CSV table of C-alpha atoms in Angstrom, one decimal:
chain,number,residue,atom,x,y,z
X,104,MET,CA,-12.7,6.4,-3.3
X,105,LEU,CA,-12.3,5.4,-7.0
X,106,ARG,CA,-11.4,9.0,-8.1
X,107,VAL,CA,-8.0,8.6,-6.3
X,108,ASP,CA,-5.4,6.1,-7.3
X,109,HIS,CA,-3.0,5.6,-4.4
X,110,HIS,CA,-0.5,3.2,-6.0
X,111,THR,CA,1.3,3.6,-9.4
X,112,HIS,CA,4.7,2.9,-10.9
X,113,SER,CA,6.7,4.7,-13.5
X,114,THR,CA,9.9,4.0,-15.5
X,115,PHE,CA,11.9,5.2,-12.4
X,116,SER,CA,11.3,1.8,-11.0
X,117,ASP,CA,9.6,-1.2,-12.6
X,118,GLY,CA,6.8,0.7,-14.5
X,119,ARG,CA,6.7,1.0,-18.3
X,120,SER,CA,5.2,4.5,-18.6
X,121,THR,CA,6.8,7.9,-17.8
X,122,VAL,CA,5.5,10.0,-14.9
X,123,LEU,CA,4.1,12.5,-17.4
X,124,ASP,CA,2.3,9.7,-19.4
X,125,MET,CA,0.8,8.5,-16.1
X,126,VAL,CA,-0.4,11.9,-15.1
X,127,ARG,CA,-2.0,12.4,-18.5
X,128,ALA,CA,-3.7,9.0,-18.2
X,129,ALA,CA,-5.0,9.8,-14.7
X,130,ALA,CA,-6.4,13.1,-16.0
X,131,ALA,CA,-8.0,11.3,-19.0
X,132,ALA,CA,-9.6,8.8,-16.6
X,133,GLY,CA,-11.2,11.6,-14.6
X,134,LEU,CA,-9.3,11.0,-11.4
X,135,ARG,CA,-9.1,13.7,-8.8
X,136,THR,CA,-5.7,12.6,-7.4
X,137,LEU,CA,-2.8,10.5,-8.5
X,138,TYR,CA,-0.2,9.1,-6.2
X,139,VAL,CA,3.1,8.1,-7.9
X,140,THR,CA,4.7,5.5,-5.7
X,141,ASP,CA,7.8,4.1,-7.3
X,142,HIS,CA,9.8,1.3,-5.5
X,143,VAL,CA,12.7,2.4,-3.4
X,144,ARG,CA,15.4,0.8,-1.3
X,145,ARG,CA,17.8,2.1,1.3
X,146,ASP,CA,20.5,2.5,-1.5
X,147,THR,CA,18.2,4.2,-4.0
X,148,ASP,CA,20.1,7.2,-5.5
X,149,TRP,CA,17.7,8.6,-8.1
X,150,LEU,CA,15.2,10.3,-5.7
X,151,PRO,CA,16.2,13.9,-6.7
X,152,GLU,CA,15.5,13.2,-10.4
X,153,TYR,CA,12.3,11.3,-9.5
X,154,THR,CA,10.8,14.1,-7.3
X,155,ALA,CA,11.8,16.7,-9.9
X,156,ALA,CA,10.0,14.7,-12.6
X,157,VAL,CA,6.8,14.3,-10.4
X,158,ARG,CA,6.9,18.1,-9.8
X,159,ALA,CA,7.3,18.9,-13.5
X,160,ALA,CA,4.4,16.5,-14.4
X,161,ALA,CA,2.2,18.0,-11.6
X,162,ALA,CA,2.7,21.4,-13.1
X,163,GLN,CA,1.1,20.2,-16.3
X,164,ALA,CA,-1.7,18.2,-14.5
X,165,GLY,CA,-4.4,20.9,-14.5
X,166,PRO,CA,-7.0,20.2,-11.8
X,167,LEU,CA,-5.5,16.8,-11.1
X,168,THR,CA,-3.6,16.6,-7.8
X,169,VAL,CA,-0.3,14.7,-8.1
X,170,VAL,CA,1.3,13.3,-4.9
X,171,CYS,CA,4.9,12.3,-4.9
X,172,GLY,CA,5.2,9.0,-3.0
X,173,VAL,CA,7.4,5.9,-2.7
X,174,GLU,CA,6.8,2.3,-2.0
X,175,ALA,CA,9.0,0.6,0.6
X,176,LYS,CA,8.9,-2.9,1.9
X,177,ILE,CA,8.8,-3.9,5.5
X,178,LEU,CA,12.1,-5.4,6.5
X,179,ASP,CA,11.5,-7.2,9.8
X,180,THR,CA,9.2,-7.7,12.7
X,181,GLU,CA,10.3,-4.4,14.2
X,182,GLY,CA,8.7,-2.7,11.2
X,183,ARG,CA,11.8,-1.1,9.7
X,184,LEU,CA,11.2,0.2,6.2
X,185,ASP,CA,13.5,-0.1,3.2
X,186,LEU,CA,13.7,3.7,2.8
X,187,PRO,CA,16.6,6.0,1.8
X,188,ALA,CA,17.8,8.3,4.5
X,189,ASP,CA,17.1,11.5,2.4
X,190,LEU,CA,13.4,11.7,1.4
X,191,THR,CA,13.4,15.4,0.3
X,192,GLY,CA,10.5,16.0,-2.0
X,193,VAL,CA,8.6,12.8,-1.0
X,194,GLU,CA,5.1,13.3,0.5
X,195,HIS,CA,3.8,9.8,1.0
X,196,VAL,CA,4.9,6.2,1.7
X,197,ALA,CA,3.2,3.0,0.5
X,198,ILE,CA,4.1,0.4,3.1
X,199,ALA,CA,4.5,-3.0,1.3
X,200,ASP,CA,4.7,-6.6,2.3
X,201,HIS,CA,6.8,-7.8,-0.6
X,202,ARG,CA,8.8,-10.3,1.5
X,203,PHE,CA,8.1,-12.1,4.7
X,204,PRO,CA,9.3,-10.1,7.7
X,205,THR,CA,11.1,-12.0,10.4
X,206,PRO,CA,13.2,-10.9,13.4
X,207,GLU,CA,16.3,-11.4,11.4
X,208,GLY,CA,15.1,-9.6,8.3
X,209,PRO,CA,13.0,-10.2,5.1
X,210,VAL,CA,12.9,-13.7,3.6
X,211,ALA,CA,11.3,-15.0,0.5
X,212,PRO,CA,7.7,-16.1,1.0
X,213,ALA,CA,8.6,-19.5,-0.5
X,214,GLU,CA,10.9,-20.2,2.4
X,215,ILE,CA,8.1,-19.7,4.9
X,216,ALA,CA,5.9,-22.0,2.8
X,217,ASP,CA,8.6,-24.7,3.0
X,218,LEU,CA,8.9,-24.2,6.8
X,219,LEU,CA,5.1,-24.5,7.2
X,220,ALA,CA,4.9,-27.6,4.9
X,221,GLY,CA,7.6,-29.2,7.0
X,222,SER,CA,5.8,-28.3,10.3
X,223,ARG,CA,9.0,-26.4,11.4
X,224,ILE,CA,6.9,-23.3,12.2
X,225,ARG,CA,3.2,-22.9,13.1
X,226,SER,CA,0.9,-20.8,10.9
X,227,ASP,CA,-0.2,-18.9,14.0
X,228,ASP,CA,3.4,-17.9,14.7
X,229,ALA,CA,3.8,-16.8,11.0
X,230,LEU,CA,0.6,-14.7,11.1
X,231,ASP,CA,1.7,-13.2,14.4
X,232,ALA,CA,5.0,-12.2,12.8
X,233,VAL,CA,3.3,-10.5,9.9
X,234,THR,CA,0.9,-8.7,12.2
X,235,GLU,CA,3.7,-7.5,14.5
X,236,ALA,CA,5.6,-6.2,11.5
X,237,ILE,CA,2.7,-4.3,10.1
X,238,VAL,CA,1.7,-2.8,13.4
X,239,ALA,CA,5.3,-1.6,14.0
X,240,ALA,CA,5.8,-0.4,10.4
X,241,VAL,CA,3.0,2.1,10.4
X,242,HIS,CA,4.9,3.8,13.3
X,243,GLN,CA,8.1,3.9,11.3
X,244,VAL,CA,6.9,6.4,8.7
X,245,PRO,CA,9.1,9.5,8.8
X,246,THR,CA,7.4,12.5,10.5
X,247,GLY,CA,5.5,14.7,8.1
X,248,LEU,CA,4.8,12.0,5.5
X,249,SER,CA,1.4,10.4,5.0
X,250,ALA,CA,1.1,6.7,4.5
X,251,HIS,CA,-1.0,3.7,3.6
X,252,LEU,CA,-0.7,-0.1,3.7
X,253,ALA,CA,-0.2,-1.3,0.1
X,254,HIS,CA,-1.7,-4.7,-1.0
X,255,LEU,CA,-2.3,-5.7,2.6
X,256,PHE,CA,-1.7,-9.5,3.1
X,257,SER,CA,-0.5,-10.1,-0.5
X,258,VAL,CA,2.4,-12.0,1.0
X,259,LEU,CA,0.2,-14.5,2.8
X,260,PRO,CA,-0.8,-16.8,-0.2
X,261,LYS,CA,2.8,-16.7,-1.5
X,262,ALA,CA,3.8,-18.1,1.9
X,263,GLY,CA,1.1,-20.8,2.0
X,264,LEU,CA,-1.1,-18.8,4.5
X,265,ASP,CA,-4.8,-18.0,4.3
X,266,GLU,CA,-5.9,-14.5,4.8
X,267,ARG,CA,-9.1,-15.8,6.5
X,268,ALA,CA,-6.9,-17.2,9.3
X,269,VAL,CA,-5.7,-13.8,10.3
X,270,GLY,CA,-8.7,-13.5,12.6
X,271,ALA,CA,-10.4,-10.7,14.4
X,272,ALA,CA,-7.8,-10.2,17.1
X,273,ARG,CA,-4.9,-9.6,14.7
X,274,LEU,CA,-7.1,-7.3,12.5
X,275,GLY,CA,-8.0,-5.4,15.6
X,276,ARG,CA,-4.3,-4.8,16.4
X,277,ILE,CA,-3.7,-3.6,12.8
X,278,ALA,CA,-6.7,-1.4,12.8
X,279,ALA,CA,-5.7,0.2,16.1
X,280,ALA,CA,-2.3,1.0,14.8
X,281,CYS,CA,-3.8,2.5,11.6
X,282,ARG,CA,-6.1,4.7,13.6
X,283,ARG,CA,-3.3,5.9,15.8
X,284,THR,CA,-1.1,6.9,12.9
X,285,ASP,CA,-3.8,7.9,10.4
X,286,THR,CA,-2.6,5.1,8.0
X,287,ALA,CA,-5.1,4.0,5.3
X,288,VAL,CA,-5.4,0.5,3.9
X,289,GLU,CA,-5.4,0.1,0.2
X,290,ILE,CA,-7.7,-2.1,-1.8
X,291,ASN,CA,-5.2,-3.3,-4.4
X,292,GLU,CA,-6.5,-3.9,-7.9
X,293,LYS,CA,-3.5,-5.9,-9.2
X,294,TRP,CA,-3.2,-8.3,-6.3
X,295,ARG,CA,-6.9,-8.3,-5.4
X,296,CYS,CA,-6.3,-7.9,-1.8
X,297,PRO,CA,-7.3,-7.6,1.0
X,298,SER,CA,-10.6,-9.4,0.6
X,299,ALA,CA,-13.9,-7.6,0.8
X,300,ALA,CA,-14.5,-9.4,4.1
X,301,THR,CA,-11.3,-8.1,5.6
X,302,ALA,CA,-11.9,-4.7,4.2
X,303,GLY,CA,-15.3,-4.6,5.9
X,304,VAL,CA,-13.8,-5.6,9.2
X,305,LEU,CA,-11.2,-2.9,9.0
X,306,ARG,CA,-13.7,-0.3,8.0
X,307,ASP,CA,-16.0,-1.3,10.9
X,308,LEU,CA,-12.9,-0.7,13.1
X,309,GLY,CA,-12.5,2.8,11.8
X,310,VAL,CA,-9.8,2.3,9.2
X,311,ARG,CA,-9.8,4.5,6.1
X,312,LEU,CA,-10.0,2.5,2.9
X,313,VAL,CA,-8.3,3.7,-0.4
X,314,ALA,CA,-8.0,2.3,-3.9
X,315,GLY,CA,-4.7,1.5,-5.6
X,316,SER,CA,-4.4,0.2,-9.1
X,317,ASP,CA,-0.7,-0.8,-8.7
X,318,ALA,CA,-0.5,0.2,-12.4
X,319,HIS,CA,2.8,-0.4,-14.2
X,320,ILE,CA,1.5,1.0,-17.4
X,321,ALA,CA,-0.5,4.2,-17.9
X,322,ALA,CA,-3.5,2.4,-19.3
X,323,ASP,CA,-4.1,0.6,-16.0
X,324,ILE,CA,-4.4,3.8,-13.9
X,325,GLY,CA,-7.9,4.2,-12.5
X,326,ALA,CA,-9.1,1.0,-14.2
X,327,TRP,CA,-11.2,-0.5,-11.5
X,328,ASP,CA,-12.7,-4.0,-11.2
X,329,PHE,CA,-11.8,-5.6,-7.9
X,330,ALA,CA,-11.7,-2.3,-6.1
X,331,ALA,CA,-15.1,-1.4,-7.5
X,332,GLN,CA,-16.5,-4.8,-6.2
X,333,VAL,CA,-15.1,-4.1,-2.7
X,334,LEU,CA,-16.6,-0.6,-2.8
X,335,ARG,CA,-20.0,-2.0,-3.8
X,336,ALA,CA,-19.8,-4.5,-0.9
X,337,GLN,CA,-19.0,-1.7,1.5
X,338,ARG,CA,-21.9,0.4,0.2
X,339,ALA,CA,-24.2,-2.6,0.7
X,340,ALA,CA,-23.0,-3.2,4.2
X,341,HIS,CA,-22.8,0.5,5.3
X,342,PRO,CA,-25.3,2.7,3.4
X,343,PRO,CA,-24.8,5.5,2.6
X,344,PHE,CA,-21.1,5.6,1.7
X,345,GLY,CA,-20.6,9.3,2.5
X,346,THR,CA,-18.0,11.9,1.7
X,347,SER,CA,-16.5,11.6,5.1
X,348,ASP,CA,-14.8,8.4,3.9
X,349,ALA,CA,-13.0,10.2,1.0
X,350,PRO,CA,-9.3,9.6,1.1
X,351,ARG,CA,-7.3,12.6,2.3
X,352,VAL,CA,-4.5,14.1,0.3
X,353,PRO,CA,-1.5,15.8,1.8
X,354,GLY,CA,-2.3,19.5,2.3
X,355,GLU,CA,-6.1,19.0,2.0
X,356,ARG,CA,-8.4,19.8,4.8
């Protein structure tokens, strides 16, 4: 699990290291696979240059496998993703909960926190909306691309919600959708989510867990602390942690 970094950013979006520098850092860290997942929106116009840069860096990666991915936010409770129409050269999508999905579209988490504080919405309704959006989003990934849920539930504390309140029923719905679509769930190093407890429930329900540094500089690639803690918790709860749980890479069998 920790030899694959599913979530990194370069200077093509908000990272501070070039794609080539990230690839070199991943190789130096002893990783087997690096996913480059720069942020995109529907109006992103630099994908041809980005995919070309990832291909060029991959050609210099030696035994390291480099996967060209993008990170796209969930827009609404129907699960629409903020993706450009033309994804030529892209292999993978990191599905992100950067803003709070509503039927009308994404809103700032602080707005939800204000509504909750004023008792204008119920926490259960807000959690249902997030769950509905996630379940729908994993079915919105374009055909032929692999996907994972990035920093699952990172939006909750920003909106004044507690991950522990998600509950077994909602996690069960998310897990079922992940199994049906072969969507993994990321243990995110930067945002330290989801919790080890949530990760354990999802794994028990048959969801693949993967690690993502969310690195914005090359030095943070493959530098695990939180993800290693979660992995240790999974090993303790489910010995042995076998090779069947290894993340799959596009093209691998």
